PDB file of C-alpha atoms in Angstrom:
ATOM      1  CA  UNK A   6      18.710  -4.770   5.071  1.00 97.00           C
ATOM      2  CA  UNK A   7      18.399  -1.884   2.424  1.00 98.00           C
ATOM      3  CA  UNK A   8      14.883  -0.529   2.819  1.00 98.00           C
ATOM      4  CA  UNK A   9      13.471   1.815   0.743  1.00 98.00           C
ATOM      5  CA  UNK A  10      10.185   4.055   1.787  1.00 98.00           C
ATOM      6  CA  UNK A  11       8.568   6.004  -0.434  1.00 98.00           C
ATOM      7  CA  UNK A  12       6.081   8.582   1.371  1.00 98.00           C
ATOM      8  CA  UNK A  13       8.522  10.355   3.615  1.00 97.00           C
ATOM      9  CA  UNK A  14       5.209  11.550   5.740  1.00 96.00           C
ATOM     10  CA  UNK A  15       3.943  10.081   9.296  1.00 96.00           C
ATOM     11  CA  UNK A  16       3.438   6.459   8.310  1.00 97.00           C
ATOM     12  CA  UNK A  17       6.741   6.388   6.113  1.00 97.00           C
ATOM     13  CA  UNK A  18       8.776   8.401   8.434  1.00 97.00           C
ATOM     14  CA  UNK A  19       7.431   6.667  11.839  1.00 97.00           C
ATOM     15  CA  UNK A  20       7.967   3.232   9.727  1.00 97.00           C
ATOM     16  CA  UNK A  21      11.216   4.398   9.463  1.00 98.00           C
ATOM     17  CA  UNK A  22      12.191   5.331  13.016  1.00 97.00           C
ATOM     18  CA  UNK A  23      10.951   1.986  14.035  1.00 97.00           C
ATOM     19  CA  UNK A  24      13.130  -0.127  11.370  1.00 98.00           C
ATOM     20  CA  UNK A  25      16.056   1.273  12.373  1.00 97.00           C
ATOM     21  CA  UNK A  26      15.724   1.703  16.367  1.00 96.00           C
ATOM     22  CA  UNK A  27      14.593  -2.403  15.892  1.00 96.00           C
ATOM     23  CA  UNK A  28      17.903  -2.764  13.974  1.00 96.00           C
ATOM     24  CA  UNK A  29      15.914  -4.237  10.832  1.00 97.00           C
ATOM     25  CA  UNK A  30      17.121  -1.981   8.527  1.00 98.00           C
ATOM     26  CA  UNK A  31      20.786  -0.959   7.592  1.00 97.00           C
ATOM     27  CA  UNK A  32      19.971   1.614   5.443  1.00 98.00           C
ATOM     28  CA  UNK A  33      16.766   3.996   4.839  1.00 98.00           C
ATOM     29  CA  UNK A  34      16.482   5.466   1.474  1.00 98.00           C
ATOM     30  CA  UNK A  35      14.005   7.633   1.193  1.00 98.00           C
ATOM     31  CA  UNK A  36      11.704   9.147  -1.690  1.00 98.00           C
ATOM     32  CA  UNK A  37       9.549  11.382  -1.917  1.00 97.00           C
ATOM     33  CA  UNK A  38       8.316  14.131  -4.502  1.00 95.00           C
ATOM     34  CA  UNK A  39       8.424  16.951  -1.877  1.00 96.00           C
ATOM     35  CA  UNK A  40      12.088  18.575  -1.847  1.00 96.00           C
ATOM     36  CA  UNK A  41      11.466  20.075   1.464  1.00 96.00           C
ATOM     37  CA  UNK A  42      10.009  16.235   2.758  1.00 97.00           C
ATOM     38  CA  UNK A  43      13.032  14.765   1.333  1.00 97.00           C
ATOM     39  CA  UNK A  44      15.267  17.396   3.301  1.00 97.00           C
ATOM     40  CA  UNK A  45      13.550  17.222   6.566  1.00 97.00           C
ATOM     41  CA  UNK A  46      13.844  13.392   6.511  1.00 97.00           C
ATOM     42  CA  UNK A  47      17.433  13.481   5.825  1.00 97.00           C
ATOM     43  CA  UNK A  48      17.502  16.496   8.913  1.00 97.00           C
ATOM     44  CA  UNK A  49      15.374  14.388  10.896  1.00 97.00           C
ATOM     45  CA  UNK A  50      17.844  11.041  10.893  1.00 96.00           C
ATOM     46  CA  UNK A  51      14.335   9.248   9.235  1.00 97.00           C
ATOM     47  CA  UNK A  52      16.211   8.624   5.615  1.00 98.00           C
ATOM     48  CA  UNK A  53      19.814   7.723   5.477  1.00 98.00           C
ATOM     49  CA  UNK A  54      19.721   8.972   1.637  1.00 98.00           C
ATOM     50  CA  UNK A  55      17.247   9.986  -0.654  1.00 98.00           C
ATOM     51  CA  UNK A  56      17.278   9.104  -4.211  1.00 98.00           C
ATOM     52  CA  UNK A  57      15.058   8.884  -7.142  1.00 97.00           C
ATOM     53  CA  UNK A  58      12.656   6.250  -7.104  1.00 97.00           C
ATOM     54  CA  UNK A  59      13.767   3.759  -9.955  1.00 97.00           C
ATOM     55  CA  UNK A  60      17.383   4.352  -8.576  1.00 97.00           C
ATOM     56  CA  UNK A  61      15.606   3.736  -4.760  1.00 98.00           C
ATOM     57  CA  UNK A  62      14.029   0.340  -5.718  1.00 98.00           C
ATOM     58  CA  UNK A  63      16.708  -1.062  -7.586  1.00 97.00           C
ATOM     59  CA  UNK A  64      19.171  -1.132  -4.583  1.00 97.00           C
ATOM     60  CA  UNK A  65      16.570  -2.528  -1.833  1.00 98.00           C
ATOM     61  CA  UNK A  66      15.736  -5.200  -0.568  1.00 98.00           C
ATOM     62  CA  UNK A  67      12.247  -4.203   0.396  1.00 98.00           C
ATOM     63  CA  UNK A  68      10.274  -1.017  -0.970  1.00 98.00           C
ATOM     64  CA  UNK A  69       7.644   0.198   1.611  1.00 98.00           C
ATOM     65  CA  UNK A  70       5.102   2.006  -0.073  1.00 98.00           C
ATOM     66  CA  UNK A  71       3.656   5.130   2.303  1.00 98.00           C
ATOM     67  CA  UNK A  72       1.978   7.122   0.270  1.00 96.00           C
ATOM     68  CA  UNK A  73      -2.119   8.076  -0.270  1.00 93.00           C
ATOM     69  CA  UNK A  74      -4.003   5.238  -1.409  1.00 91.00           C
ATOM     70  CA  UNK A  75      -4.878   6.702  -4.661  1.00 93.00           C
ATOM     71  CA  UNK A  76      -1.448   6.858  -5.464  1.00 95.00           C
ATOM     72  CA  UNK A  77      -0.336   3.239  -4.794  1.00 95.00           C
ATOM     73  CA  UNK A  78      -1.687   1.914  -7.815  1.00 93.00           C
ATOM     74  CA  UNK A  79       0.401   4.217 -10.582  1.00 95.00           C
ATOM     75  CA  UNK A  80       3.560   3.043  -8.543  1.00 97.00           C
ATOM     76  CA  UNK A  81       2.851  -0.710  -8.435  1.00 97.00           C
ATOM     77  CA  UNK A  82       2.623  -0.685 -12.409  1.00 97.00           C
ATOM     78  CA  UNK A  83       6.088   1.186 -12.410  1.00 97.00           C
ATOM     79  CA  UNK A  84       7.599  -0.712  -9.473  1.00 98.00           C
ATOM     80  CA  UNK A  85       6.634  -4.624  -9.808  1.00 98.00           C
ATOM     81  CA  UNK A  86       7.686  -4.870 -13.261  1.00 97.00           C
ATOM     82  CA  UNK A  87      11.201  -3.777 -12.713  1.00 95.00           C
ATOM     83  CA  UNK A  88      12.249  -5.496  -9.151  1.00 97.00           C
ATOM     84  CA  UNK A  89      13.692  -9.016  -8.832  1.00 94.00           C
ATOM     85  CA  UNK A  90      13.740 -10.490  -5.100  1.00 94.00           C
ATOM     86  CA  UNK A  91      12.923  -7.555  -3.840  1.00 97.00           C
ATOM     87  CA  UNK A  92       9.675  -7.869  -1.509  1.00 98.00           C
ATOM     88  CA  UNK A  93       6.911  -4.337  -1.760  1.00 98.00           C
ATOM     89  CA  UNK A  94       4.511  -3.947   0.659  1.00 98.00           C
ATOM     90  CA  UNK A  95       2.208  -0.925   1.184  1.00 98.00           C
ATOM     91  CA  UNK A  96       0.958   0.305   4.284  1.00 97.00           C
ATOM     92  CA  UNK A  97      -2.535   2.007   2.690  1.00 94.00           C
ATOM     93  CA  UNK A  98      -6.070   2.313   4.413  1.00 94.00           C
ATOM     94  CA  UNK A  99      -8.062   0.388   1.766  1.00 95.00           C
ATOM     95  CA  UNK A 100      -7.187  -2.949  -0.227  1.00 96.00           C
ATOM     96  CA  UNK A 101      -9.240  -3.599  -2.955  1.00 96.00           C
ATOM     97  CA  UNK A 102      -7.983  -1.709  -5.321  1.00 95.00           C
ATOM     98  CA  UNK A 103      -4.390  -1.746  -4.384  1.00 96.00           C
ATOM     99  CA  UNK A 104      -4.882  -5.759  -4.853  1.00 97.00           C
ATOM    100  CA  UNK A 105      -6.720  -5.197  -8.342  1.00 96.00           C
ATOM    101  CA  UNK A 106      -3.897  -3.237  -9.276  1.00 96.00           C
ATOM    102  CA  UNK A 107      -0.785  -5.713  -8.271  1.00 97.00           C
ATOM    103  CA  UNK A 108      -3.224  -8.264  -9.870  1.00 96.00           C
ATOM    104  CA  UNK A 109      -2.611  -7.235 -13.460  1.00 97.00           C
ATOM    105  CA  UNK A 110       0.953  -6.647 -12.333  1.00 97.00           C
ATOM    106  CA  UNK A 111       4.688  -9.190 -13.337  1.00 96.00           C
ATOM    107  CA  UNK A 112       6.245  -9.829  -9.984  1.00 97.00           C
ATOM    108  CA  UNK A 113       2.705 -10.042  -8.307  1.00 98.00           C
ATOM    109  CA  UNK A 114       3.732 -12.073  -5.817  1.00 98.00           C
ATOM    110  CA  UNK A 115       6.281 -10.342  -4.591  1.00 98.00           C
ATOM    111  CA  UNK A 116       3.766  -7.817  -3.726  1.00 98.00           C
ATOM    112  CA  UNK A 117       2.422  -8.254   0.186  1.00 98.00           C
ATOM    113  CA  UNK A 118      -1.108  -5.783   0.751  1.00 98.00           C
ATOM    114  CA  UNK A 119      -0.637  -4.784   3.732  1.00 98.00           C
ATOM    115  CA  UNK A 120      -2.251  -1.349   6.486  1.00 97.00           C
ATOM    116  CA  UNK A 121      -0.901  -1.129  10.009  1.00 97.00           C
ATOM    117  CA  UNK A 122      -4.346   0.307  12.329  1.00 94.00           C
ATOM    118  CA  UNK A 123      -2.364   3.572  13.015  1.00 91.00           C
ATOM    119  CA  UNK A 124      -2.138   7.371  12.592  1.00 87.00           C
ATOM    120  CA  UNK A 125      -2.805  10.989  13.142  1.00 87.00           C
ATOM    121  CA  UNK A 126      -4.009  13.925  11.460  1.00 87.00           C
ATOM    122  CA  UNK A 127      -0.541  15.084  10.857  1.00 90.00           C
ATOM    123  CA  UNK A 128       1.406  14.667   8.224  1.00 91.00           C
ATOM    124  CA  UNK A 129       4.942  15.268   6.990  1.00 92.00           C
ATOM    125  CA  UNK A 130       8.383  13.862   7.349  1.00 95.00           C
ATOM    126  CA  UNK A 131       8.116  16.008  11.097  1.00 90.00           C
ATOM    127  CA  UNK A 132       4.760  14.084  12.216  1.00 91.00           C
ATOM    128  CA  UNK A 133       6.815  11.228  12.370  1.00 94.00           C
ATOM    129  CA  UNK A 134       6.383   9.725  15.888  1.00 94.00           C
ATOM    130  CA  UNK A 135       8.645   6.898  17.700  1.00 94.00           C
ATOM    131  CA  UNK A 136       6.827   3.578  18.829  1.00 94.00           C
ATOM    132  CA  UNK A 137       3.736   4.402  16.644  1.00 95.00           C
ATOM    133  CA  UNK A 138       3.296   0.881  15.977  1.00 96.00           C
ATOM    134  CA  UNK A 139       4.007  -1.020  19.469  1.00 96.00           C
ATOM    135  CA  UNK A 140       0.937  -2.854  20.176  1.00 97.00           C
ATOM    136  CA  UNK A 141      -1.490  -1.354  17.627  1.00 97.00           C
ATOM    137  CA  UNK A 142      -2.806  -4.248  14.660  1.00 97.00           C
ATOM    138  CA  UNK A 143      -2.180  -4.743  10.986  1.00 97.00           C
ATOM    139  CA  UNK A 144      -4.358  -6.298   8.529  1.00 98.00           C
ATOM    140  CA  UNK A 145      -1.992  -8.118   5.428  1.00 98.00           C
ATOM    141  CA  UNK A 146      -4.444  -8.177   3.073  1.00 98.00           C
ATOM    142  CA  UNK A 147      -4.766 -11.302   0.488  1.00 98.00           C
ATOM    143  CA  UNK A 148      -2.134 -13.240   1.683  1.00 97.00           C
ATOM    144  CA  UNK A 149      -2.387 -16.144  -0.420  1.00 98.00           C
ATOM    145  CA  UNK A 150      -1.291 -13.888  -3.729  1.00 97.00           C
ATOM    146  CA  UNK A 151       1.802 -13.084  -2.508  1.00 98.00           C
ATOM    147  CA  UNK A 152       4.783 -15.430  -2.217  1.00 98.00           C
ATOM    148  CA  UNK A 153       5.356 -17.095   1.228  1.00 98.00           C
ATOM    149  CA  UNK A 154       8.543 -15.789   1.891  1.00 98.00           C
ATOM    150  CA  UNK A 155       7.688 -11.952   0.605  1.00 98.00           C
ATOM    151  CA  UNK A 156       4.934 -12.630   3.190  1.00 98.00           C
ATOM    152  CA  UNK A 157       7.159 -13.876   6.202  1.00 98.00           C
ATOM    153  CA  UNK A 158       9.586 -10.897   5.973  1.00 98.00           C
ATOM    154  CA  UNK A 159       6.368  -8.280   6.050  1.00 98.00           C
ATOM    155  CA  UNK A 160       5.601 -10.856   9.476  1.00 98.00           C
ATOM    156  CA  UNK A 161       8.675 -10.625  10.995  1.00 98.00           C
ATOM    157  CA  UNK A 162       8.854  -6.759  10.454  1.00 98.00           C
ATOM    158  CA  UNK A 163       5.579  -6.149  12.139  1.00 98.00           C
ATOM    159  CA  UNK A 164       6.104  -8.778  14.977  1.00 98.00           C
ATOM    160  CA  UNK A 165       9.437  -7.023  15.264  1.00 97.00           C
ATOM    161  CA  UNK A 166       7.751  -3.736  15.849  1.00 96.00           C
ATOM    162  CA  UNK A 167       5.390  -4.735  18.259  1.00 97.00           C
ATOM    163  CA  UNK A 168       2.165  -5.230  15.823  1.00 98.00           C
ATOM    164  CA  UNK A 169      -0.273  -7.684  16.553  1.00 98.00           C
ATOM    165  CA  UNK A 170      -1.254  -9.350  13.043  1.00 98.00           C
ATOM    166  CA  UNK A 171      -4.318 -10.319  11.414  1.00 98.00           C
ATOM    167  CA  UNK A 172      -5.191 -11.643   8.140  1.00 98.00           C
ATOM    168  CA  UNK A 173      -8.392 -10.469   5.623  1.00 97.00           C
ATOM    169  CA  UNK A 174      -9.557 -10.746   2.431  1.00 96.00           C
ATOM    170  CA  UNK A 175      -9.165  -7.262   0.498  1.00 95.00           C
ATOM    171  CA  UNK A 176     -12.996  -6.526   0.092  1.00 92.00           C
ATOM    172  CA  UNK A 177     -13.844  -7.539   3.367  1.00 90.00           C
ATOM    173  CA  UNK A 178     -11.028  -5.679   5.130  1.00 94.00           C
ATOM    174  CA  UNK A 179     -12.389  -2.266   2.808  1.00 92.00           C
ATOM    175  CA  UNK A 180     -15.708  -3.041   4.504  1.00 90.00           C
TER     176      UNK A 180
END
């Protein structure tokens, strides 16, 4: 599987160590604004490429999304109109207004909320850590909005890297 991440940082790059030491994905393209994040993650073996981001999400089968909250929203708007099949998910610390957001959104559905219960204070392609996920939780957030196979692939990938899954409403997980 073609999976693109866009937030080469700790949560992107640690995502991506963990798709492909799980053999999930084939390829990791990576994106991020930062020319020295996008050079350290090719440096690093987290990317496999980096590309720009409309060129990133048009060859993918699923687009993580591991950026700061307050920037999920602007790439939603750009991102959900333009995919097909492809599944998005986001791995950001509050829901409500990510949901809002993909709400007003074409391709809704194929849009799965999601935060794995995990981090650091570090940050950067190098904070990137192996196993950061094994036995730690993720909330998917709004389930119900997204369709139910965009929602089984964002299962399997968790349950694949040792996450143990639970299921919220957005304003109650933000509470």
């Amino acid at each position: 599987m073609k999976i693109t991440i866009i937030g080469m940082g700790l949560i992107g790059g640690s995502m991506a160590l963990a798709l492909k030491e799980k053999g999930i994905a084939s390829t990791i393209i990576g994106v991020d604004e930062n020319p020295s994040h996008r050079q350290q993650a090719l440096e690093l073996g987290l990317a496999d490429q980096v590309k720009e981001l409309d060129e990133a999400v048009a060859i993918a089968d699923l687009v993580i999304l591991a950026v700061p909250v307050n920037a999920v929203g602007n790439l939603l708007t750009g991102i959900l109109p333009a995919i097909g099949k492809q599944v998005v998910m986001d791995t950001g610390s509050t829901k409500q207004l990510v949901c809002s957001v993909a709400g007003k959104c074409p391709n809704r559905k194929r849009f799965v909320a999601s935060h794995p219960m995990w981090g650091t204070e570090h940050s950067g392609p190098g904070a990137a850590v192996r196993n950061a996920f094994t036995n730690k939780a993720t909330v998917i957030c709004n389930k119900e909005q997204s369709d139910a196979d965009a929602v089984d692939l964002v299962e399997k990938i968790y349950t694949a890297l040792g996450m143990h899954l639970l299921y919220m409403d957005a304003a109650a997980h933000d509470l």
